[in-house]
GROMACS .gro file of C-alpha atoms in nm:
model
  197
    1UNK     CA    1  -0.028  -0.020   0.000
    2UNK     CA    2   0.152   0.315  -0.129
    3UNK     CA    3   0.067   0.520   0.132
    4UNK     CA    4   0.166   0.321   0.380
    5UNK     CA    5   0.490   0.297   0.271
    6UNK     CA    6   0.480   0.629   0.137
    7UNK     CA    7   0.465   0.739   0.580
    8UNK     CA    8   0.730   0.532   0.633
    9UNK     CA    9   0.971   0.573   0.350
   10UNK     CA   10   1.301   0.813   0.453
   11UNK     CA   11   1.245   1.076   0.179
   12UNK     CA   12   1.541   1.235  -0.028
   13UNK     CA   13   1.477   1.555  -0.120
   14UNK     CA   14   1.414   1.518  -0.507
   15UNK     CA   15   1.149   1.277  -0.402
   16UNK     CA   16   0.987   1.500  -0.152
   17UNK     CA   17   0.936   1.757  -0.448
   18UNK     CA   18   0.840   1.512  -0.647
   19UNK     CA   19   0.563   1.399  -0.420
   20UNK     CA   20   0.415   1.746  -0.335
   21UNK     CA   21   0.459   1.834  -0.732
   22UNK     CA   22   0.336   1.443  -0.799
   23UNK     CA   23   0.264   1.190  -0.586
   24UNK     CA   24   0.244   0.938  -0.866
   25UNK     CA   25   0.574   1.012  -1.045
   26UNK     CA   26   0.670   0.875  -0.687
   27UNK     CA   27   0.476   0.591  -0.660
   28UNK     CA   28   0.654   0.440  -0.990
   29UNK     CA   29   1.022   0.527  -0.963
   30UNK     CA   30   1.086   0.508  -0.533
   31UNK     CA   31   0.782   0.256  -0.477
   32UNK     CA   32   0.702   0.027  -0.813
   33UNK     CA   33   1.121   0.133  -0.883
   34UNK     CA   34   1.042   0.157  -1.309
   35UNK     CA   35   1.326   0.323  -1.435
   36UNK     CA   36   1.301   0.459  -1.790
   37UNK     CA   37   1.579   0.299  -1.964
   38UNK     CA   38   1.906   0.494  -2.046
   39UNK     CA   39   1.973   0.753  -2.299
   40UNK     CA   40   2.302   0.842  -2.347
   41UNK     CA   41   2.464   1.178  -2.469
   42UNK     CA   42   2.716   1.213  -2.669
   43UNK     CA   43   2.809   1.425  -2.406
   44UNK     CA   44   2.880   1.515  -2.065
   45UNK     CA   45   2.535   1.619  -1.916
   46UNK     CA   46   2.528   1.826  -1.577
   47UNK     CA   47   2.422   1.624  -1.333
   48UNK     CA   48   2.727   1.337  -1.473
   49UNK     CA   49   2.900   1.707  -1.407
   50UNK     CA   50   2.817   1.730  -1.085
   51UNK     CA   51   2.884   1.394  -0.937
   52UNK     CA   52   3.206   1.437  -1.084
   53UNK     CA   53   3.251   1.767  -0.927
   54UNK     CA   54   3.093   1.704  -0.598
   55UNK     CA   55   3.428   1.350  -0.623
   56UNK     CA   56   3.707   1.512  -0.678
   57UNK     CA   57   3.627   1.812  -0.408
   58UNK     CA   58   3.508   1.467  -0.151
   59UNK     CA   59   3.885   1.517  -0.136
   60UNK     CA   60   3.970   1.085  -0.168
   61UNK     CA   61   4.127   1.138  -0.524
   62UNK     CA   62   4.278   1.332  -0.773
   63UNK     CA   63   4.113   1.437  -1.014
   64UNK     CA   64   4.246   1.354  -1.297
   65UNK     CA   65   4.184   0.962  -1.135
   66UNK     CA   66   3.857   1.054  -1.121
   67UNK     CA   67   3.821   1.216  -1.501
   68UNK     CA   68   3.919   0.908  -1.687
   69UNK     CA   69   3.772   0.658  -1.491
   70UNK     CA   70   3.470   0.838  -1.591
   71UNK     CA   71   3.563   0.858  -1.891
   72UNK     CA   72   3.626   0.505  -1.957
   73UNK     CA   73   3.264   0.349  -1.814
   74UNK     CA   74   3.053   0.605  -1.998
   75UNK     CA   75   2.922   0.437  -2.279
   76UNK     CA   76   2.839   0.683  -2.607
   77UNK     CA   77   3.140   0.980  -2.523
   78UNK     CA   78   3.267   1.233  -2.776
   79UNK     CA   79   3.625   1.182  -2.605
   80UNK     CA   80   3.698   1.513  -2.829
   81UNK     CA   81   3.430   1.675  -2.645
   82UNK     CA   82   3.506   1.492  -2.307
   83UNK     CA   83   3.817   1.654  -2.292
   84UNK     CA   84   3.667   1.986  -2.363
   85UNK     CA   85   3.468   1.951  -2.079
   86UNK     CA   86   3.773   1.821  -1.823
   87UNK     CA   87   3.931   2.174  -1.916
   88UNK     CA   88   3.700   2.349  -1.858
   89UNK     CA   89   3.669   2.179  -1.494
   90UNK     CA   90   3.994   2.139  -1.426
   91UNK     CA   91   3.999   2.500  -1.474
   92UNK     CA   92   3.675   2.624  -1.269
   93UNK     CA   93   3.804   2.407  -0.954
   94UNK     CA   94   4.135   2.500  -0.951
   95UNK     CA   95   4.012   2.856  -0.961
   96UNK     CA   96   3.759   2.756  -0.695
   97UNK     CA   97   4.078   2.638  -0.495
   98UNK     CA   98   4.225   2.967  -0.509
   99UNK     CA   99   3.938   3.118  -0.386
  100UNK     CA  100   3.936   2.962  -0.107
  101UNK     CA  101   4.276   2.992   0.004
  102UNK     CA  102   4.254   3.379  -0.003
  103UNK     CA  103   3.900   3.374   0.147
  104UNK     CA  104   3.957   3.572   0.442
  105UNK     CA  105   3.580   3.489   0.682
  106UNK     CA  106   3.533   3.348   1.018
  107UNK     CA  107   3.316   3.107   0.863
  108UNK     CA  108   3.512   2.786   0.812
  109UNK     CA  109   3.495   2.440   0.674
  110UNK     CA  110   3.397   2.196   1.013
  111UNK     CA  111   3.189   1.916   0.856
  112UNK     CA  112   3.244   1.783   0.514
  113UNK     CA  113   2.966   1.491   0.411
  114UNK     CA  114   2.739   1.536   0.699
  115UNK     CA  115   2.484   1.255   0.660
  116UNK     CA  116   2.129   1.248   0.832
  117UNK     CA  117   1.859   1.020   0.814
  118UNK     CA  118   2.094   0.711   0.774
  119UNK     CA  119   2.329   0.563   1.077
  120UNK     CA  120   2.371   0.725   1.351
  121UNK     CA  121   2.133   1.075   1.326
  122UNK     CA  122   1.797   1.023   1.258
  123UNK     CA  123   1.577   1.144   0.969
  124UNK     CA  124   1.424   1.552   0.937
  125UNK     CA  125   1.054   1.569   0.989
  126UNK     CA  126   0.883   1.783   0.853
  127UNK     CA  127   0.456   1.800   0.970
  128UNK     CA  128   0.251   1.769   0.614
  129UNK     CA  129  -0.106   1.791   0.768
  130UNK     CA  130  -0.178   1.500   1.038
  131UNK     CA  131   0.162   1.327   0.834
  132UNK     CA  132   0.458   1.332   0.902
  133UNK     CA  133   0.752   1.332   0.579
  134UNK     CA  134   1.151   1.157   0.711
  135UNK     CA  135   1.375   1.314   0.526
  136UNK     CA  136   1.758   1.192   0.488
  137UNK     CA  137   2.022   1.352   0.322
  138UNK     CA  138   2.421   1.441   0.264
  139UNK     CA  139   2.551   1.780   0.399
  140UNK     CA  140   2.884   1.815   0.125
  141UNK     CA  141   2.977   2.068   0.385
  142UNK     CA  142   2.935   2.298   0.696
  143UNK     CA  143   3.092   2.557   0.682
  144UNK     CA  144   3.045   2.754   1.086
  145UNK     CA  145   3.137   3.054   1.326
  146UNK     CA  146   3.115   2.942   1.670
  147UNK     CA  147   3.223   3.253   1.811
  148UNK     CA  148   2.906   3.412   1.678
  149UNK     CA  149   2.673   3.045   1.641
  150UNK     CA  150   2.645   3.005   1.264
  151UNK     CA  151   2.659   2.849   0.957
  152UNK     CA  152   2.658   2.811   0.591
  153UNK     CA  153   2.591   2.509   0.389
  154UNK     CA  154   2.776   2.444   0.073
  155UNK     CA  155   2.644   2.196  -0.188
  156UNK     CA  156   2.938   2.120  -0.469
  157UNK     CA  157   2.656   2.088  -0.749
  158UNK     CA  158   2.535   2.446  -0.675
  159UNK     CA  159   2.774   2.603  -0.454
  160UNK     CA  160   3.026   2.934  -0.586
  161UNK     CA  161   2.886   3.070  -0.812
  162UNK     CA  162   2.726   2.767  -0.995
  163UNK     CA  163   2.989   2.527  -1.031
  164UNK     CA  164   2.841   2.287  -1.232
  165UNK     CA  165   2.541   2.376  -1.493
  166UNK     CA  166   2.255   2.160  -1.321
  167UNK     CA  167   1.892   2.231  -1.366
  168UNK     CA  168   1.785   2.276  -1.084
  169UNK     CA  169   1.461   2.066  -1.069
  170UNK     CA  170   1.160   2.135  -0.786
  171UNK     CA  171   1.299   1.870  -0.555
  172UNK     CA  172   1.702   2.008  -0.549
  173UNK     CA  173   1.552   2.335  -0.528
  174UNK     CA  174   1.392   2.280  -0.190
  175UNK     CA  175   1.772   2.041  -0.145
  176UNK     CA  176   1.897   2.319   0.021
  177UNK     CA  177   1.673   2.415   0.205
  178UNK     CA  178   1.548   2.129   0.409
  179UNK     CA  179   1.983   2.075   0.488
  180UNK     CA  180   1.981   2.375   0.642
  181UNK     CA  181   1.677   2.295   0.857
  182UNK     CA  182   1.873   1.944   0.907
  183UNK     CA  183   2.162   2.128   1.032
  184UNK     CA  184   1.964   2.378   1.217
  185UNK     CA  185   1.752   2.063   1.380
  186UNK     CA  186   2.018   1.811   1.415
  187UNK     CA  187   2.350   1.908   1.447
  188UNK     CA  188   2.391   2.294   1.514
  189UNK     CA  189   2.083   2.379   1.743
  190UNK     CA  190   2.109   2.700   1.817
  191UNK     CA  191   2.320   2.840   1.557
  192UNK     CA  192   2.193   3.090   1.309
  193UNK     CA  193   2.190   3.002   0.912
  194UNK     CA  194   2.327   3.278   0.680
  195UNK     CA  195   2.200   3.052   0.424
  196UNK     CA  196   2.320   2.871   0.170
  197UNK     CA  197   2.588   2.869  -0.184
   0.00000   0.00000   0.00000
């Protein structure tokens, strides 16, 4: 029963946005697990670019290694177009790194890859009429000013002048406000959010 499932399910921000806009889409994609057939573009998509940038900025592996791995595992990719996109990504990351080193702010990176709704951190709960909606997610980075008790949420796919050109759908538009609520309620109660990047 979809209604009972929705009451127990821990939604991602994208699922939650889809649920608000079109419950049938969530029924089809998340409840029935229906997937559209794969359609490979010849060029790296904004979502793929955002995912690669996210993995690079997580800092576990070199950028060139992650991009080469993507290229080898991606059917239908035009190599000349990918080389152009790869050069662009590396330049954007270099500019981002320079800006980070030059930044003078009392807000400093305090949490990376902070997850809620899994592990030891409970989900964010939102009251929707009589129903509680549970939401899970992972925040790329949280910068904190402990002296003034403020924080800033940073999403690598959309942050720092929109590092990637990913399109914003309803769920993605909800993602950062939901992340702020989660940080306020579950991680830094009593701290003031100053926004997101």
